mmCIF file of C-alpha atoms in Angstrom:
data_model
loop_
_atom_site.group_PDB
_atom_site.id
_atom_site.type_symbol
_atom_site.label_atom_id
_atom_site.label_comp_id
_atom_site.label_asym_id
_atom_site.label_seq_id
_atom_site.Cartn_x
_atom_site.Cartn_y
_atom_site.Cartn_z
ATOM 1 C CA UNK K 1071 9.924 -6.166 -1.688
ATOM 2 C CA UNK K 1072 10.997 -9.133 0.338
ATOM 3 C CA UNK K 1073 14.269 -10.132 1.906
ATOM 4 C CA UNK K 1074 16.432 -12.526 -0.132
ATOM 5 C CA UNK K 1075 18.218 -15.097 1.990
ATOM 6 C CA UNK K 1076 21.101 -17.219 1.260
ATOM 7 C CA UNK K 1077 22.589 -15.176 -1.592
ATOM 8 C CA UNK K 1078 25.925 -14.383 0.232
ATOM 9 C CA UNK K 1079 26.477 -18.257 0.634
ATOM 10 C CA UNK K 1080 26.873 -18.343 -3.194
ATOM 11 C CA UNK K 1081 29.064 -15.313 -3.565
ATOM 12 C CA UNK K 1082 26.213 -13.027 -4.722
ATOM 13 C CA UNK K 1083 26.471 -9.675 -3.151
ATOM 14 C CA UNK K 1084 24.061 -7.524 -5.272
ATOM 15 C CA UNK K 1085 20.589 -8.487 -5.895
ATOM 16 C CA UNK K 1086 18.179 -6.071 -7.715
ATOM 17 C CA UNK K 1087 14.565 -6.271 -8.351
ATOM 18 C CA UNK K 1088 12.570 -4.168 -10.730
ATOM 19 C CA UNK K 1089 8.769 -4.232 -10.401
ATOM 20 C CA UNK K 1090 6.447 -2.437 -12.736
ATOM 21 C CA UNK K 1091 2.894 -2.912 -11.497
ATOM 22 C CA UNK K 1092 -0.489 -1.630 -12.456
ATOM 23 C CA UNK K 1093 -3.699 -1.876 -10.485
ATOM 24 C CA UNK K 1094 -7.321 -1.434 -11.561
ATOM 25 C CA UNK K 1095 -9.431 -0.353 -8.518
ATOM 26 C CA UNK K 1096 -13.154 -0.045 -8.697
ATOM 27 C CA UNK K 1097 -14.857 1.626 -5.752
ATOM 28 C CA UNK K 1098 -18.389 2.298 -4.596
ATOM 29 C CA UNK K 1099 -19.105 4.912 -2.048
ATOM 30 C CA UNK K 1100 -21.845 3.807 0.481
ATOM 31 C CA UNK K 1101 -24.035 5.303 3.161
ATOM 32 C CA UNK K 1102 -23.229 3.244 6.303
ATOM 33 C CA UNK K 1103 -25.580 4.450 9.064
ATOM 34 C CA UNK K 1104 -25.209 8.061 8.049
ATOM 35 C CA UNK K 1105 -21.347 7.782 7.736
ATOM 36 C CA UNK K 1106 -19.369 7.660 4.496
ATOM 37 C CA UNK K 1107 -18.292 4.103 3.647
ATOM 38 C CA UNK K 1108 -17.107 2.282 0.705
ATOM 39 C CA UNK K 1109 -16.394 -1.059 -0.969
ATOM 40 C CA UNK K 1110 -13.474 -1.486 -3.459
ATOM 41 C CA UNK K 1111 -12.258 -4.339 -5.760
ATOM 42 C CA UNK K 1112 -8.497 -4.323 -6.480
ATOM 43 C CA UNK K 1113 -7.012 -6.240 -9.451
ATOM 44 C CA UNK K 1114 -3.195 -6.037 -9.732
ATOM 45 C CA UNK K 1115 -0.935 -6.828 -12.435
ATOM 46 C CA UNK K 1116 2.944 -6.767 -12.281
ATOM 47 C CA UNK K 1117 6.093 -7.341 -14.415
ATOM 48 C CA UNK K 1118 9.017 -8.490 -12.106
ATOM 49 C CA UNK K 1119 12.573 -8.845 -13.148
ATOM 50 C CA UNK K 1120 15.272 -10.029 -10.762
ATOM 51 C CA UNK K 1121 19.005 -10.029 -11.250
ATOM 52 C CA UNK K 1122 21.506 -11.730 -8.982
ATOM 53 C CA UNK K 1123 25.020 -11.671 -10.154
ATOM 54 C CA UNK K 1124 24.991 -13.810 -13.448
ATOM 55 C CA UNK K 1125 21.545 -15.133 -12.669
ATOM 56 C CA UNK K 1126 18.219 -13.646 -13.627
ATOM 57 C CA UNK K 1127 14.516 -14.287 -13.560
ATOM 58 C CA UNK K 1128 11.338 -12.595 -14.604
ATOM 59 C CA UNK K 1129 7.574 -13.060 -14.424
ATOM 60 C CA UNK K 1130 4.493 -11.211 -15.634
ATOM 61 C CA UNK K 1131 0.922 -11.669 -14.631
ATOM 62 C CA UNK K 1132 -2.118 -10.885 -12.361
ATOM 63 C CA UNK K 1133 -1.480 -10.688 -8.706
ATOM 64 C CA UNK K 1134 -3.754 -11.512 -5.818
ATOM 65 C CA UNK K 1135 -7.135 -9.957 -5.909
ATOM 66 C CA UNK K 1136 -8.022 -7.607 -3.025
ATOM 67 C CA UNK K 1137 -11.316 -6.427 -1.557
ATOM 68 C CA UNK K 1138 -11.342 -3.232 0.712
ATOM 69 C CA UNK K 1139 -14.227 -2.326 3.114
ATOM 70 C CA UNK K 1140 -14.103 0.957 4.859
ATOM 71 C CA UNK K 1141 -16.198 3.208 7.041
ATOM 72 C CA UNK K 1142 -15.848 6.639 8.591
ATOM 73 C CA UNK K 1143 -15.625 6.753 12.341
ATOM 74 C CA UNK K 1144 -16.398 10.478 12.705
ATOM 75 C CA UNK K 1145 -16.034 13.675 10.576
ATOM 76 C CA UNK K 1146 -17.264 12.612 7.160
ATOM 77 C CA UNK K 1147 -21.081 12.151 7.043
ATOM 78 C CA UNK K 1148 -22.650 10.473 3.953
ATOM 79 C CA UNK K 1149 -23.695 13.136 1.463
ATOM 80 C CA UNK K 1150 -25.173 13.382 -1.885
ATOM 81 C CA UNK K 1151 -22.959 14.509 -4.717
ATOM 82 C CA UNK K 1152 -24.647 17.935 -4.642
ATOM 83 C CA UNK K 1153 -24.291 18.264 -0.968
ATOM 84 C CA UNK K 1154 -20.611 17.129 -1.042
ATOM 85 C CA UNK K 1155 -19.638 19.890 -3.389
ATOM 86 C CA UNK K 1156 -20.805 22.386 -0.870
ATOM 87 C CA UNK K 1157 -19.478 20.573 2.248
ATOM 88 C CA UNK K 1158 -16.465 22.123 4.099
ATOM 89 C CA UNK K 1159 -13.824 19.423 4.930
ATOM 90 C CA UNK K 1160 -13.255 18.651 8.590
ATOM 91 C CA UNK K 1161 -11.076 16.511 10.718
ATOM 92 C CA UNK K 1162 -12.032 12.880 10.429
ATOM 93 C CA UNK K 1163 -11.034 9.264 11.174
ATOM 94 C CA UNK K 1164 -11.827 6.037 9.397
ATOM 95 C CA UNK K 1165 -11.455 2.291 9.500
ATOM 96 C CA UNK K 1166 -10.316 0.271 6.487
ATOM 97 C CA UNK K 1167 -9.934 -3.460 6.026
ATOM 98 C CA UNK K 1168 -8.017 -4.973 3.106
ATOM 99 C CA UNK K 1169 -8.381 -8.776 2.305
ATOM 100 C CA UNK K 1170 -6.257 -10.409 -0.369
ATOM 101 C CA UNK K 1171 -6.892 -13.852 -1.809
ATOM 102 C CA UNK K 1172 -4.444 -16.188 -3.375
ATOM 103 C CA UNK K 1173 -5.683 -15.829 -6.899
ATOM 104 C CA UNK K 1174 -2.435 -14.584 -8.540
ATOM 105 C CA UNK K 1175 -0.118 -16.586 -10.853
ATOM 106 C CA UNK K 1176 2.013 -18.895 -8.741
ATOM 107 C CA UNK K 1177 4.196 -21.853 -9.256
ATOM 108 C CA UNK K 1178 6.538 -23.153 -6.581
ATOM 109 C CA UNK K 1179 9.044 -24.328 -9.300
ATOM 110 C CA UNK K 1180 9.441 -20.787 -10.593
ATOM 111 C CA UNK K 1181 12.036 -18.599 -8.816
ATOM 112 C CA UNK K 1182 9.798 -15.454 -9.148
ATOM 113 C CA UNK K 1183 6.025 -15.246 -8.823
ATOM 114 C CA UNK K 1184 3.387 -12.458 -9.093
ATOM 115 C CA UNK K 1185 1.062 -14.291 -6.821
ATOM 116 C CA UNK K 1186 1.821 -15.142 -3.112
ATOM 117 C CA UNK K 1187 -0.167 -18.424 -2.772
ATOM 118 C CA UNK K 1188 -1.728 -17.160 0.612
ATOM 119 C CA UNK K 1189 -4.375 -14.762 1.989
ATOM 120 C CA UNK K 1190 -3.767 -11.709 3.999
ATOM 121 C CA UNK K 1191 -5.796 -9.296 6.075
ATOM 122 C CA UNK K 1192 -4.754 -5.636 6.803
ATOM 123 C CA UNK K 1193 -6.808 -3.469 9.135
ATOM 124 C CA UNK K 1194 -5.973 0.171 9.121
ATOM 125 C CA UNK K 1195 -7.168 3.161 11.202
ATOM 126 C CA UNK K 1196 -6.418 6.728 10.099
ATOM 127 C CA UNK K 1197 -6.768 10.049 11.839
ATOM 128 C CA UNK K 1198 -6.679 13.141 9.432
ATOM 129 C CA UNK K 1199 -6.599 16.663 10.982
ATOM 130 C CA UNK K 1200 -7.195 19.843 9.119
ATOM 131 C CA UNK K 1201 -7.018 23.219 10.901
ATOM 132 C CA UNK K 1202 -8.202 25.208 7.909
ATOM 133 C CA UNK K 1203 -11.074 23.483 6.213
ATOM 134 C CA UNK K 1204 -9.057 21.144 4.016
ATOM 135 C CA UNK K 1205 -6.208 23.387 2.763
ATOM 136 C CA UNK K 1206 -3.750 21.678 5.188
ATOM 137 C CA UNK K 1207 -3.847 18.052 6.289
ATOM 138 C CA UNK K 1208 -1.859 16.193 8.939
ATOM 139 C CA UNK K 1209 -2.530 12.473 8.819
ATOM 140 C CA UNK K 1210 -1.507 9.294 10.529
ATOM 141 C CA UNK K 1211 -2.304 5.705 9.341
ATOM 142 C CA UNK K 1212 -1.674 2.686 11.485
ATOM 143 C CA UNK K 1213 -1.854 -0.752 9.777
ATOM 144 C CA UNK K 1214 -1.334 -4.426 11.000
ATOM 145 C CA UNK K 1215 -1.082 -7.015 8.278
ATOM 146 C CA UNK K 1216 -1.464 -10.754 9.024
ATOM 147 C CA UNK K 1217 -0.773 -13.614 6.711
ATOM 148 C CA UNK K 1218 -1.949 -17.065 5.991
ATOM 149 C CA UNK K 1219 0.638 -19.869 5.362
ATOM 150 C CA UNK K 1220 1.978 -20.557 1.891
ATOM 151 C CA UNK K 1221 1.976 -24.576 2.140
ATOM 152 C CA UNK K 1222 3.699 -24.816 -1.285
ATOM 153 C CA UNK K 1223 6.756 -22.743 -0.665
ATOM 154 C CA UNK K 1224 9.603 -22.047 -3.098
ATOM 155 C CA UNK K 1225 12.660 -24.260 -2.891
ATOM 156 C CA UNK K 1226 13.105 -27.120 -0.631
ATOM 157 C CA UNK K 1227 10.799 -26.064 2.224
ATOM 158 C CA UNK K 1228 7.177 -26.993 2.410
ATOM 159 C CA UNK K 1229 5.552 -24.084 4.408
ATOM 160 C CA UNK K 1230 6.284 -20.484 4.531
ATOM 161 C CA UNK K 1231 4.901 -18.617 7.503
ATOM 162 C CA UNK K 1232 5.105 -14.934 8.377
ATOM 163 C CA UNK K 1233 4.709 -12.931 11.494
ATOM 164 C CA UNK K 1234 2.314 -9.849 11.428
ATOM 165 C CA UNK K 1235 3.792 -6.831 9.656
ATOM 166 C CA UNK K 1236 3.265 -3.393 11.213
ATOM 167 C CA UNK K 1237 3.315 0.020 9.554
ATOM 168 C CA UNK K 1238 2.830 3.548 10.564
ATOM 169 C CA UNK K 1239 2.499 6.366 7.901
ATOM 170 C CA UNK K 1240 2.611 10.068 8.581
ATOM 171 C CA UNK K 1241 1.606 12.533 5.755
ATOM 172 C CA UNK K 1242 1.463 16.304 5.585
ATOM 173 C CA UNK K 1243 -0.145 18.037 2.601
ATOM 174 C CA UNK K 1244 -0.861 21.603 1.722
ATOM 175 C CA UNK K 1245 -3.093 23.005 -1.160
ATOM 176 C CA UNK K 1246 -1.264 25.617 -3.218
ATOM 177 C CA UNK K 1247 -4.658 26.159 -5.151
ATOM 178 C CA UNK K 1248 -7.940 24.479 -4.860
ATOM 179 C CA UNK K 1249 -6.863 21.913 -7.480
ATOM 180 C CA UNK K 1250 -3.214 21.451 -6.732
ATOM 181 C CA UNK K 1251 -1.271 20.306 -3.524
ATOM 182 C CA UNK K 1252 2.092 18.960 -2.308
ATOM 183 C CA UNK K 1253 2.764 16.170 0.201
ATOM 184 C CA UNK K 1254 5.563 15.082 2.474
ATOM 185 C CA UNK K 1255 5.487 11.506 3.794
ATOM 186 C CA UNK K 1256 7.197 9.178 6.339
ATOM 187 C CA UNK K 1257 6.745 5.407 6.619
ATOM 188 C CA UNK K 1258 7.972 3.010 9.312
ATOM 189 C CA UNK K 1259 7.673 -0.776 8.953
ATOM 190 C CA UNK K 1260 8.481 -3.477 11.604
ATOM 191 C CA UNK K 1261 8.003 -7.156 12.226
ATOM 192 C CA UNK K 1262 7.031 -9.538 9.422
ATOM 193 C CA UNK K 1263 9.802 -12.074 9.991
ATOM 194 C CA UNK K 1264 9.319 -15.313 7.778
ATOM 195 C CA UNK K 1265 9.761 -18.882 8.809
ATOM 196 C CA UNK K 1266 10.527 -21.868 6.445
ATOM 197 C CA UNK K 1267 9.223 -25.160 7.952
ATOM 198 C CA UNK K 1268 9.398 -23.422 11.339
ATOM 199 C CA UNK K 1269 12.907 -22.014 11.087
ATOM 200 C CA UNK K 1270 13.122 -18.240 11.440
ATOM 201 C CA UNK K 1271 14.909 -16.349 8.613
ATOM 202 C CA UNK K 1272 15.976 -13.374 10.659
ATOM 203 C CA UNK K 1273 14.499 -10.941 8.247
ATOM 204 C CA UNK K 1274 12.064 -8.850 10.313
ATOM 205 C CA UNK K 1275 11.560 -5.353 9.030
ATOM 206 C CA UNK K 1276 12.867 -2.323 10.877
ATOM 207 C CA UNK K 1277 12.652 0.089 8.016
ATOM 208 C CA UNK K 1278 12.205 3.831 7.539
ATOM 209 C CA UNK K 1279 11.100 5.480 4.186
ATOM 210 C CA UNK K 1280 10.737 9.027 3.190
ATOM 211 C CA UNK K 1281 8.513 10.288 0.448
ATOM 212 C CA UNK K 1282 7.133 13.362 -1.348
ATOM 213 C CA UNK K 1283 4.308 13.781 -3.923
ATOM 214 C CA UNK K 1284 1.762 16.080 -5.585
ATOM 215 C CA UNK K 1285 -1.936 15.960 -6.444
ATOM 216 C CA UNK K 1286 -3.497 17.793 -9.397
ATOM 217 C CA UNK K 1287 -7.280 17.859 -9.938
ATOM 218 C CA UNK K 1288 -8.038 18.200 -13.698
ATOM 219 C CA UNK K 1289 -11.635 19.100 -14.518
ATOM 220 C CA UNK K 1290 -13.478 16.583 -16.615
ATOM 221 C CA UNK K 1291 -10.431 14.284 -16.436
ATOM 222 C CA UNK K 1292 -9.960 13.208 -12.784
ATOM 223 C CA UNK K 1293 -7.387 13.587 -10.115
ATOM 224 C CA UNK K 1294 -3.620 12.724 -10.787
ATOM 225 C CA UNK K 1295 -1.340 11.699 -7.917
ATOM 226 C CA UNK K 1296 2.378 11.375 -8.311
ATOM 227 C CA UNK K 1297 4.463 10.083 -5.354
ATOM 228 C CA UNK K 1298 8.046 9.125 -4.775
ATOM 229 C CA UNK K 1299 9.421 7.216 -1.826
ATOM 230 C CA UNK K 1300 12.894 5.895 -0.817
ATOM 231 C CA UNK K 1301 14.327 3.667 1.860
ATOM 232 C CA UNK K 1302 16.618 5.677 4.168
ATOM 233 C CA UNK K 1303 17.200 3.180 7.015
ATOM 234 C CA UNK K 1304 17.001 -0.679 7.200
ATOM 235 C CA UNK K 1305 18.640 -3.528 8.909
ATOM 236 C CA UNK K 1306 21.877 -4.805 7.445
ATOM 237 C CA UNK K 1307 21.114 -7.306 4.643
ATOM 238 C CA UNK K 1308 17.584 -6.109 4.203
ATOM 239 C CA UNK K 1309 16.410 -4.930 0.818
ATOM 240 C CA UNK K 1310 16.374 -1.125 0.070
ATOM 241 C CA UNK K 1311 14.537 0.479 -2.754
ATOM 242 C CA UNK K 1312 12.851 3.472 -4.535
ATOM 243 C CA UNK K 1313 9.291 3.640 -5.616
ATOM 244 C CA UNK K 1314 7.559 5.963 -7.987
ATOM 245 C CA UNK K 1315 3.639 5.685 -8.038
ATOM 246 C CA UNK K 1316 1.327 7.390 -10.620
ATOM 247 C CA UNK K 1317 -2.365 7.234 -9.867
ATOM 248 C CA UNK K 1318 -5.374 8.508 -11.859
ATOM 249 C CA UNK K 1319 -8.710 8.653 -9.955
ATOM 250 C CA UNK K 1320 -11.991 9.331 -11.686
ATOM 251 C CA UNK K 1321 -15.408 9.833 -10.182
ATOM 252 C CA UNK K 1322 -18.588 9.104 -12.073
#
């Protein structure tokens, strides 16, 4: 979600955005100097509907392609499939780098776009602690996302710039069985103010979200993840929202 500026000037007090998105993610696990690594390709697709008073707009299409490279720092050695099945999970840390490219559908004359017409880079470091060989996990993820400029911005402006956006995630999960677990999640975002032709839009994030979820490993099918999160605190005038996410992961 992104802040909507100027709506109050036109007497529009309520703006709602409904986004239904799907992503196809193909990942390859790699041996990087004896540590577990990976390379992933992300192809997103979205249906966006925006309602602002009597006005409305919608758009459907493929979003910006992403590529993720990651490598373990400690605690997750590269293993064969057979060895991994016998391995006892332990505390670990990893580095991840997501790059997105301006490949999504974009037209500055449209009020709503699936693509962003700019690149971004998002490095992440996570630390995942388990006191009981993987039955309980306490995790922290720290991310900094930097953006390229959109030189064909919407409306009368020519260039959209954005400051770096920072995020901290805290997750606690507990296995109830070897194939079923529950999670509790906390997210904090700050920064990311945008500028149109150099003029700040006073829309930096300072947002807290809470979430919960479950995971279910289904033999011969894959692993199903269901998560819910909701905004509990944000600056006045900033968007608030609820997100439901369903993920199916299959290893072959």
